Amino acid sequence: MEEHTLPAKIAVVHGPNLNMLGLREVGIYGNQSLQDINDEIAAQAQELDASVEFFQSNSEGELVTFIQQCRERVDGVVLNAGAYTHYSIALRDAIAAAQVDVVEVHISNIFKRETFRHKSVIGPVCTGQICGFGSLSYILGLKSLLAKHTEPRT
């Protein structure tokens, strides 16, 4: 009998100021809008037989609540926490409590930017980190979660 698994469900979470993509600091973040990036992710997810949902908030509390709600509801989270990456202990604790694989992503290479952006307080509780590849960072995050989701469990 052939075993059939349900498609993976991935949440893509965008933090503060990402709703302004395409308008703000185009030299750093590019000219794609958040909707453009979401459309690109959705198309890739469909090709990979996965389902995705999107969430964006400028509010730390809303991001914390959403991450908490991902527990046992999704198979993984692609998270661009924006500036909260560098100082939100609340978001770090929510990721740890959610007990779901989270890949931290950034459009820009945070290590080529201001020194305060080099530290990630969420990184130690994330499955991995991808930065510097523009919108492709999200696709790489999605693919890494899907690969982890389909690997045999021991």
Short mmCIF file of N, CA and C in Angstrom, two decimals:
data_model
loop_
_atom_site.label_atom_id
_atom_site.label_comp_id
_atom_site.label_asym_id
_atom_site.label_seq_id
_atom_site.Cartn_x
_atom_site.Cartn_y
_atom_site.Cartn_z
N MET A 1 0.85 -1.18 0.00
CA MET A 1 0.00 0.00 0.00
C MET A 1 0.89 1.24 0.00
N GLU A 2 0.60 2.18 -0.86
CA GLU A 2 1.39 3.40 -0.98
C GLU A 2 1.00 4.38 0.12
N GLU A 3 2.01 4.88 0.80
CA GLU A 3 1.76 5.85 1.86
C GLU A 3 1.64 7.25 1.25
N HIS A 4 0.59 7.95 1.63
CA HIS A 4 0.39 9.31 1.11
C HIS A 4 0.45 10.29 2.27
N THR A 5 1.30 11.28 2.14
CA THR A 5 1.37 12.31 3.18
C THR A 5 0.68 13.56 2.69
N LEU A 6 0.11 14.27 3.62
CA LEU A 6 -0.54 15.53 3.30
C LEU A 6 0.51 16.57 2.93
N PRO A 7 0.15 17.51 2.08
CA PRO A 7 1.10 18.58 1.76
C PRO A 7 1.51 19.33 3.02
N ALA A 8 2.74 19.74 3.05
CA ALA A 8 3.22 20.52 4.19
C ALA A 8 2.50 21.87 4.21
N LYS A 9 2.28 22.37 5.40
CA LYS A 9 1.68 23.70 5.56
C LYS A 9 2.74 24.60 6.19
N ILE A 10 3.07 25.68 5.51
CA ILE A 10 4.11 26.60 5.95
C ILE A 10 3.51 27.98 6.15
N ALA A 11 3.86 28.61 7.25
CA ALA A 11 3.48 30.00 7.50
C ALA A 11 4.66 30.88 7.13
N VAL A 12 4.38 31.94 6.40
CA VAL A 12 5.40 32.93 6.04
C VAL A 12 5.05 34.20 6.79
N VAL A 13 5.96 34.60 7.66
CA VAL A 13 5.68 35.71 8.58
C VAL A 13 6.64 36.86 8.29
N HIS A 14 6.05 38.03 8.07
CA HIS A 14 6.81 39.24 7.77
C HIS A 14 6.65 40.22 8.92
N GLY A 15 7.76 40.73 9.41
CA GLY A 15 7.74 41.67 10.52
C GLY A 15 7.61 43.12 10.12
N PRO A 16 8.06 44.01 11.01
CA PRO A 16 7.84 45.45 10.84
C PRO A 16 8.51 46.03 9.60
N ASN A 17 7.79 46.94 9.00
CA ASN A 17 8.22 47.72 7.84
C ASN A 17 8.28 46.93 6.54
N LEU A 18 8.05 45.64 6.59
CA LEU A 18 8.09 44.86 5.35
C LEU A 18 6.88 45.14 4.47
N ASN A 19 5.84 45.70 5.04
CA ASN A 19 4.70 46.16 4.24
C ASN A 19 5.09 47.33 3.34
N MET A 20 6.24 47.92 3.57
CA MET A 20 6.72 49.06 2.78
C MET A 20 7.73 48.64 1.70
N LEU A 21 7.91 47.35 1.52
CA LEU A 21 8.85 46.89 0.49
C LEU A 21 8.46 47.45 -0.87
N GLY A 22 9.46 47.77 -1.66
CA GLY A 22 9.24 48.36 -2.97
C GLY A 22 9.21 49.88 -2.92
N LEU A 23 9.02 50.42 -1.72
CA LEU A 23 8.97 51.87 -1.52
C LEU A 23 10.12 52.37 -0.68
N ARG A 24 10.59 51.56 0.24
CA ARG A 24 11.62 52.00 1.19
C ARG A 24 12.99 51.43 0.83
N GLU A 25 13.98 52.23 0.92
CA GLU A 25 15.38 51.81 0.75
C GLU A 25 15.53 50.76 -0.36
N VAL A 26 15.11 51.14 -1.55
CA VAL A 26 15.12 50.23 -2.69
C VAL A 26 16.52 49.70 -2.98
N GLY A 27 17.54 50.49 -2.71
CA GLY A 27 18.92 50.05 -2.91
C GLY A 27 19.31 48.89 -2.01
N ILE A 28 18.64 48.75 -0.88
CA ILE A 28 18.91 47.66 0.05
C ILE A 28 17.92 46.51 -0.15
N TYR A 29 16.63 46.85 -0.26
CA TYR A 29 15.57 45.83 -0.24
C TYR A 29 14.98 45.51 -1.61
N GLY A 30 15.38 46.23 -2.64
CA GLY A 30 14.86 45.98 -3.98
C GLY A 30 13.53 46.67 -4.22
N ASN A 31 13.01 46.47 -5.42
CA ASN A 31 11.78 47.16 -5.79
C ASN A 31 10.55 46.27 -5.78
N GLN A 32 10.68 45.04 -5.32
CA GLN A 32 9.52 44.17 -5.21
C GLN A 32 8.66 44.59 -4.02
N SER A 33 7.36 44.56 -4.20
CA SER A 33 6.46 44.81 -3.08
C SER A 33 6.31 43.53 -2.25
N LEU A 34 5.73 43.67 -1.09
CA LEU A 34 5.46 42.49 -0.26
C LEU A 34 4.54 41.53 -1.01
N GLN A 35 3.55 42.07 -1.71
CA GLN A 35 2.64 41.22 -2.49
C GLN A 35 3.39 40.48 -3.59
N ASP A 36 4.33 41.15 -4.24
CA ASP A 36 5.15 40.48 -5.27
C ASP A 36 5.88 39.28 -4.66
N ILE A 37 6.47 39.49 -3.50
CA ILE A 37 7.23 38.42 -2.83
C ILE A 37 6.29 37.29 -2.42
N ASN A 38 5.14 37.65 -1.85
CA ASN A 38 4.18 36.61 -1.45
C ASN A 38 3.71 35.80 -2.66
N ASP A 39 3.47 36.47 -3.78
CA ASP A 39 3.05 35.78 -5.00
C ASP A 39 4.13 34.80 -5.47
N GLU A 40 5.39 35.24 -5.39
CA GLU A 40 6.52 34.39 -5.79
C GLU A 40 6.61 33.15 -4.88
N ILE A 41 6.44 33.36 -3.58
CA ILE A 41 6.48 32.25 -2.62
C ILE A 41 5.32 31.29 -2.88
N ALA A 42 4.12 31.83 -3.08
CA ALA A 42 2.94 31.00 -3.31
C ALA A 42 3.10 30.14 -4.56
N ALA A 43 3.64 30.73 -5.62
CA ALA A 43 3.85 29.99 -6.86
C ALA A 43 4.85 28.85 -6.64
N GLN A 44 5.92 29.14 -5.90
CA GLN A 44 6.92 28.10 -5.62
C GLN A 44 6.33 27.01 -4.73
N ALA A 45 5.54 27.39 -3.75
CA ALA A 45 4.91 26.41 -2.86
C ALA A 45 3.99 25.49 -3.65
N GLN A 46 3.23 26.06 -4.57
CA GLN A 46 2.32 25.25 -5.38
C GLN A 46 3.12 24.23 -6.20
N GLU A 47 4.22 24.66 -6.79
CA GLU A 47 5.08 23.74 -7.56
C GLU A 47 5.61 22.61 -6.68
N LEU A 48 5.82 22.90 -5.40
CA LEU A 48 6.39 21.93 -4.47
C LEU A 48 5.31 21.18 -3.69
N ASP A 49 4.05 21.36 -4.07
CA ASP A 49 2.92 20.70 -3.42
C ASP A 49 2.85 21.01 -1.93
N ALA A 50 3.00 22.28 -1.61
CA ALA A 50 2.89 22.72 -0.22
C ALA A 50 1.85 23.83 -0.16
N SER A 51 1.29 24.03 1.01
CA SER A 51 0.38 25.16 1.18
C SER A 51 1.07 26.20 2.04
N VAL A 52 0.79 27.46 1.74
CA VAL A 52 1.40 28.55 2.50
C VAL A 52 0.31 29.52 2.93
N GLU A 53 0.57 30.14 4.06
CA GLU A 53 -0.26 31.25 4.53
C GLU A 53 0.68 32.38 4.87
N PHE A 54 0.18 33.60 4.76
CA PHE A 54 1.02 34.77 4.96
C PHE A 54 0.47 35.62 6.10
N PHE A 55 1.40 36.21 6.84
CA PHE A 55 1.02 37.12 7.92
C PHE A 55 2.07 38.22 7.99
N GLN A 56 1.63 39.45 8.12
CA GLN A 56 2.54 40.58 8.30
C GLN A 56 1.99 41.46 9.41
N SER A 57 2.89 41.92 10.26
CA SER A 57 2.50 42.88 11.28
C SER A 57 3.70 43.75 11.65
N ASN A 58 3.39 45.00 11.98
CA ASN A 58 4.40 45.90 12.52
C ASN A 58 4.43 45.82 14.03
N SER A 59 3.54 45.04 14.61
CA SER A 59 3.39 44.95 16.06
C SER A 59 4.08 43.70 16.61
N GLU A 60 4.96 43.90 17.55
CA GLU A 60 5.67 42.79 18.17
C GLU A 60 4.70 41.81 18.81
N GLY A 61 3.71 42.32 19.52
CA GLY A 61 2.74 41.46 20.19
C GLY A 61 1.95 40.60 19.23
N GLU A 62 1.55 41.16 18.09
CA GLU A 62 0.81 40.39 17.09
C GLU A 62 1.68 39.29 16.49
N LEU A 63 2.95 39.60 16.28
CA LEU A 63 3.88 38.58 15.76
C LEU A 63 4.06 37.46 16.77
N VAL A 64 4.21 37.82 18.05
CA VAL A 64 4.35 36.82 19.11
C VAL A 64 3.13 35.91 19.13
N THR A 65 1.95 36.50 19.13
CA THR A 65 0.71 35.71 19.18
C THR A 65 0.61 34.79 17.97
N PHE A 66 0.91 35.30 16.78
CA PHE A 66 0.82 34.47 15.58
C PHE A 66 1.80 33.30 15.65
N ILE A 67 3.03 33.54 16.05
CA ILE A 67 4.02 32.47 16.17
C ILE A 67 3.54 31.42 17.18
N GLN A 68 3.02 31.85 18.30
CA GLN A 68 2.48 30.90 19.29
C GLN A 68 1.39 30.03 18.67
N GLN A 69 0.54 30.64 17.87
CA GLN A 69 -0.58 29.91 17.25
C GLN A 69 -0.13 28.94 16.17
N CYS A 70 1.12 29.02 15.76
CA CYS A 70 1.64 28.09 14.76
C CYS A 70 1.89 26.71 15.35
N ARG A 71 2.01 26.62 16.64
CA ARG A 71 2.28 25.35 17.32
C ARG A 71 1.22 24.32 16.94
N GLU A 72 1.67 23.18 16.44
CA GLU A 72 0.82 22.05 16.05
C GLU A 72 -0.17 22.40 14.94
N ARG A 73 -0.04 23.58 14.33
CA ARG A 73 -0.96 23.98 13.27
C ARG A 73 -0.27 24.02 11.90
N VAL A 74 1.03 24.28 11.90
CA VAL A 74 1.81 24.30 10.66
C VAL A 74 3.04 23.43 10.81
N ASP A 75 3.63 23.10 9.68
CA ASP A 75 4.83 22.26 9.69
C ASP A 75 6.12 23.06 9.79
N GLY A 76 6.02 24.35 9.55
CA GLY A 76 7.20 25.20 9.63
C GLY A 76 6.84 26.65 9.39
N VAL A 77 7.77 27.52 9.75
CA VAL A 77 7.58 28.96 9.62
C VAL A 77 8.81 29.56 8.95
N VAL A 78 8.57 30.35 7.93
CA VAL A 78 9.62 31.19 7.33
C VAL A 78 9.38 32.57 7.93
N LEU A 79 10.36 33.08 8.66
CA LEU A 79 10.18 34.31 9.43
C LEU A 79 11.22 35.37 9.06
N ASN A 80 10.72 36.50 8.59
CA ASN A 80 11.56 37.69 8.47
C ASN A 80 11.07 38.63 9.56
N ALA A 81 11.76 38.64 10.66
CA ALA A 81 11.34 39.41 11.83
C ALA A 81 11.75 40.87 11.74
N GLY A 82 12.41 41.27 10.64
CA GLY A 82 12.84 42.65 10.51
C GLY A 82 13.69 43.07 11.70
N ALA A 83 13.49 44.28 12.14
CA ALA A 83 14.29 44.82 13.25
C ALA A 83 14.12 44.02 14.55
N TYR A 84 13.00 43.35 14.71
CA TYR A 84 12.80 42.56 15.94
C TYR A 84 13.82 41.43 16.06
N THR A 85 14.42 41.04 14.95
CA THR A 85 15.47 40.02 14.95
C THR A 85 16.55 40.35 15.97
N HIS A 86 16.86 41.63 16.10
CA HIS A 86 18.05 42.05 16.83
C HIS A 86 17.82 42.32 18.31
N TYR A 87 16.55 42.37 18.75
CA TYR A 87 16.35 42.68 20.17
C TYR A 87 15.09 42.11 20.81
N SER A 88 14.25 41.39 20.08
CA SER A 88 12.99 40.95 20.66
C SER A 88 13.13 39.61 21.38
N ILE A 89 13.31 39.70 22.68
CA ILE A 89 13.34 38.50 23.51
C ILE A 89 11.96 37.85 23.53
N ALA A 90 10.91 38.67 23.45
CA ALA A 90 9.54 38.14 23.42
C ALA A 90 9.33 37.26 22.19
N LEU A 91 9.81 37.70 21.04
CA LEU A 91 9.68 36.90 19.82
C LEU A 91 10.54 35.64 19.92
N ARG A 92 11.72 35.77 20.46
CA ARG A 92 12.60 34.61 20.67
C ARG A 92 11.91 33.57 21.54
N ASP A 93 11.29 34.01 22.63
CA ASP A 93 10.60 33.09 23.54
C ASP A 93 9.38 32.45 22.87
N ALA A 94 8.67 33.20 22.04
CA ALA A 94 7.52 32.65 21.32
C ALA A 94 7.96 31.55 20.35
N ILE A 95 9.07 31.77 19.67
CA ILE A 95 9.59 30.76 18.74
C ILE A 95 9.94 29.48 19.52
N ALA A 96 10.62 29.64 20.64
CA ALA A 96 10.99 28.48 21.45
C ALA A 96 9.75 27.74 21.95
N ALA A 97 8.74 28.47 22.37
CA ALA A 97 7.52 27.86 22.91
C ALA A 97 6.69 27.19 21.83
N ALA A 98 6.75 27.69 20.61
CA ALA A 98 5.90 27.16 19.54
C ALA A 98 6.29 25.74 19.14
N GLN A 99 7.51 25.37 19.37
CA GLN A 99 8.01 24.03 19.04
C GLN A 99 7.70 23.65 17.59
N VAL A 100 8.02 24.56 16.69
CA VAL A 100 7.88 24.33 15.26
C VAL A 100 9.16 24.82 14.60
N ASP A 101 9.56 24.18 13.51
CA ASP A 101 10.76 24.62 12.82
C ASP A 101 10.56 26.01 12.24
N VAL A 102 11.47 26.91 12.55
CA VAL A 102 11.43 28.28 12.07
C VAL A 102 12.75 28.58 11.37
N VAL A 103 12.65 29.08 10.14
CA VAL A 103 13.83 29.53 9.42
C VAL A 103 13.79 31.05 9.38
N GLU A 104 14.83 31.65 9.93
CA GLU A 104 14.99 33.11 9.94
C GLU A 104 15.52 33.53 8.58
N VAL A 105 14.83 34.47 7.93
CA VAL A 105 15.29 34.96 6.63
C VAL A 105 15.38 36.48 6.63
N HIS A 106 16.27 36.98 5.78
CA HIS A 106 16.43 38.42 5.58
C HIS A 106 16.71 38.66 4.11
N ILE A 107 16.13 39.71 3.57
CA ILE A 107 16.33 40.08 2.18
C ILE A 107 17.77 40.56 1.98
N SER A 108 18.24 41.40 2.89
CA SER A 108 19.61 41.92 2.79
C SER A 108 20.56 41.03 3.58
N ASN A 109 21.85 41.20 3.33
CA ASN A 109 22.86 40.49 4.11
C ASN A 109 23.10 41.32 5.37
N ILE A 110 22.53 40.87 6.48
CA ILE A 110 22.60 41.63 7.73
C ILE A 110 24.04 41.80 8.21
N PHE A 111 24.94 40.96 7.76
CA PHE A 111 26.34 41.05 8.19
C PHE A 111 27.15 42.06 7.39
N LYS A 112 26.56 42.62 6.33
CA LYS A 112 27.20 43.66 5.54
C LYS A 112 26.61 45.03 5.88
N ARG A 113 25.82 45.08 6.92
CA ARG A 113 25.12 46.31 7.28
C ARG A 113 25.63 46.82 8.63
N GLU A 114 24.88 47.68 9.26
CA GLU A 114 25.28 48.26 10.54
C GLU A 114 25.56 47.16 11.56
N THR A 115 26.51 47.43 12.44
CA THR A 115 26.93 46.44 13.43
C THR A 115 25.78 45.93 14.28
N PHE A 116 24.83 46.80 14.63
CA PHE A 116 23.72 46.35 15.48
C PHE A 116 22.86 45.29 14.79
N ARG A 117 22.94 45.19 13.47
CA ARG A 117 22.16 44.18 12.74
C ARG A 117 22.86 42.83 12.67
N HIS A 118 24.09 42.75 13.13
CA HIS A 118 24.85 41.50 13.05
C HIS A 118 24.39 40.47 14.07
N LYS A 119 23.74 40.90 15.12
CA LYS A 119 23.30 39.98 16.17
C LYS A 119 21.84 39.62 15.98
N SER A 120 21.56 38.34 16.06
CA SER A 120 20.19 37.85 16.02
C SER A 120 19.87 37.19 17.35
N VAL A 121 18.92 37.74 18.08
CA VAL A 121 18.52 37.09 19.33
C VAL A 121 17.57 35.93 19.08
N ILE A 122 16.98 35.87 17.87
CA ILE A 122 16.08 34.76 17.57
C ILE A 122 16.83 33.57 16.95
N GLY A 123 17.99 33.83 16.37
CA GLY A 123 18.76 32.79 15.69
C GLY A 123 18.98 31.52 16.50
N PRO A 124 19.34 31.62 17.77
CA PRO A 124 19.60 30.40 18.55
C PRO A 124 18.39 29.47 18.72
N VAL A 125 17.18 29.96 18.51
CA VAL A 125 16.00 29.09 18.63
C VAL A 125 15.39 28.78 17.27
N CYS A 126 16.04 29.22 16.20
CA CYS A 126 15.57 28.92 14.85
C CYS A 126 16.31 27.70 14.30
N THR A 127 15.70 27.03 13.34
CA THR A 127 16.31 25.87 12.69
C THR A 127 17.51 26.30 11.86
N GLY A 128 17.42 27.48 11.24
CA GLY A 128 18.51 27.99 10.42
C GLY A 128 18.27 29.43 10.06
N GLN A 129 19.24 30.00 9.35
CA GLN A 129 19.18 31.41 8.98
C GLN A 129 19.65 31.56 7.53
N ILE A 130 18.93 32.37 6.76
CA ILE A 130 19.28 32.64 5.36
C ILE A 130 19.19 34.15 5.16
N CYS A 131 20.23 34.76 4.63
CA CYS A 131 20.18 36.20 4.42
C CYS A 131 20.99 36.59 3.19
N GLY A 132 20.58 37.73 2.61
CA GLY A 132 21.36 38.33 1.56
C GLY A 132 20.98 37.96 0.14
N PHE A 133 19.93 37.19 -0.05
CA PHE A 133 19.56 36.75 -1.39
C PHE A 133 18.28 37.39 -1.91
N GLY A 134 17.91 38.52 -1.37
CA GLY A 134 16.68 39.17 -1.79
C GLY A 134 15.48 38.29 -1.51
N SER A 135 14.50 38.31 -2.40
CA SER A 135 13.31 37.49 -2.19
C SER A 135 13.62 36.00 -2.25
N LEU A 136 14.71 35.65 -2.88
CA LEU A 136 15.12 34.24 -2.92
C LEU A 136 15.39 33.69 -1.52
N SER A 137 15.73 34.55 -0.57
CA SER A 137 15.92 34.09 0.81
C SER A 137 14.67 33.38 1.32
N TYR A 138 13.50 33.91 0.97
CA TYR A 138 12.24 33.27 1.38
C TYR A 138 12.06 31.91 0.71
N ILE A 139 12.39 31.83 -0.57
CA ILE A 139 12.24 30.57 -1.31
C ILE A 139 13.19 29.52 -0.74
N LEU A 140 14.41 29.93 -0.45
CA LEU A 140 15.38 29.00 0.16
C LEU A 140 14.89 28.54 1.53
N GLY A 141 14.30 29.45 2.29
CA GLY A 141 13.73 29.08 3.59
C GLY A 141 12.60 28.08 3.42
N LEU A 142 11.72 28.33 2.47
CA LEU A 142 10.62 27.42 2.19
C LEU A 142 11.14 26.04 1.80
N LYS A 143 12.09 26.01 0.87
CA LYS A 143 12.64 24.74 0.41
C LYS A 143 13.33 23.98 1.55
N SER A 144 14.02 24.69 2.42
CA SER A 144 14.70 24.00 3.52
C SER A 144 13.69 23.39 4.49
N LEU A 145 12.60 24.09 4.75
CA LEU A 145 11.56 23.53 5.63
C LEU A 145 10.89 22.32 4.99
N LEU A 146 10.63 22.40 3.69
CA LEU A 146 9.99 21.27 3.01
C LEU A 146 10.91 20.06 2.97
N ALA A 147 12.20 20.29 2.78
CA ALA A 147 13.16 19.17 2.81
C ALA A 147 13.18 18.54 4.19
N LYS A 148 13.14 19.33 5.21
CA LYS A 148 13.13 18.82 6.59
C LYS A 148 11.83 18.06 6.86
N HIS A 149 10.72 18.58 6.33
CA HIS A 149 9.40 17.96 6.55
C HIS A 149 9.31 16.59 5.90
N THR A 150 9.99 16.41 4.77
CA THR A 150 9.88 15.14 4.04
C THR A 150 10.99 14.14 4.37
N GLU A 151 11.98 14.55 5.16
CA GLU A 151 13.04 13.60 5.48
C GLU A 151 12.49 12.54 6.45
N PRO A 152 12.99 11.31 6.32
CA PRO A 152 12.50 10.24 7.20
C PRO A 152 12.83 10.54 8.65
N ARG A 153 11.90 10.26 9.51
CA ARG A 153 12.11 10.46 10.95
C ARG A 153 12.68 9.19 11.55
N THR A 154 13.65 9.35 12.44
CA THR A 154 14.25 8.17 13.09
C THR A 154 13.80 8.05 14.50
#
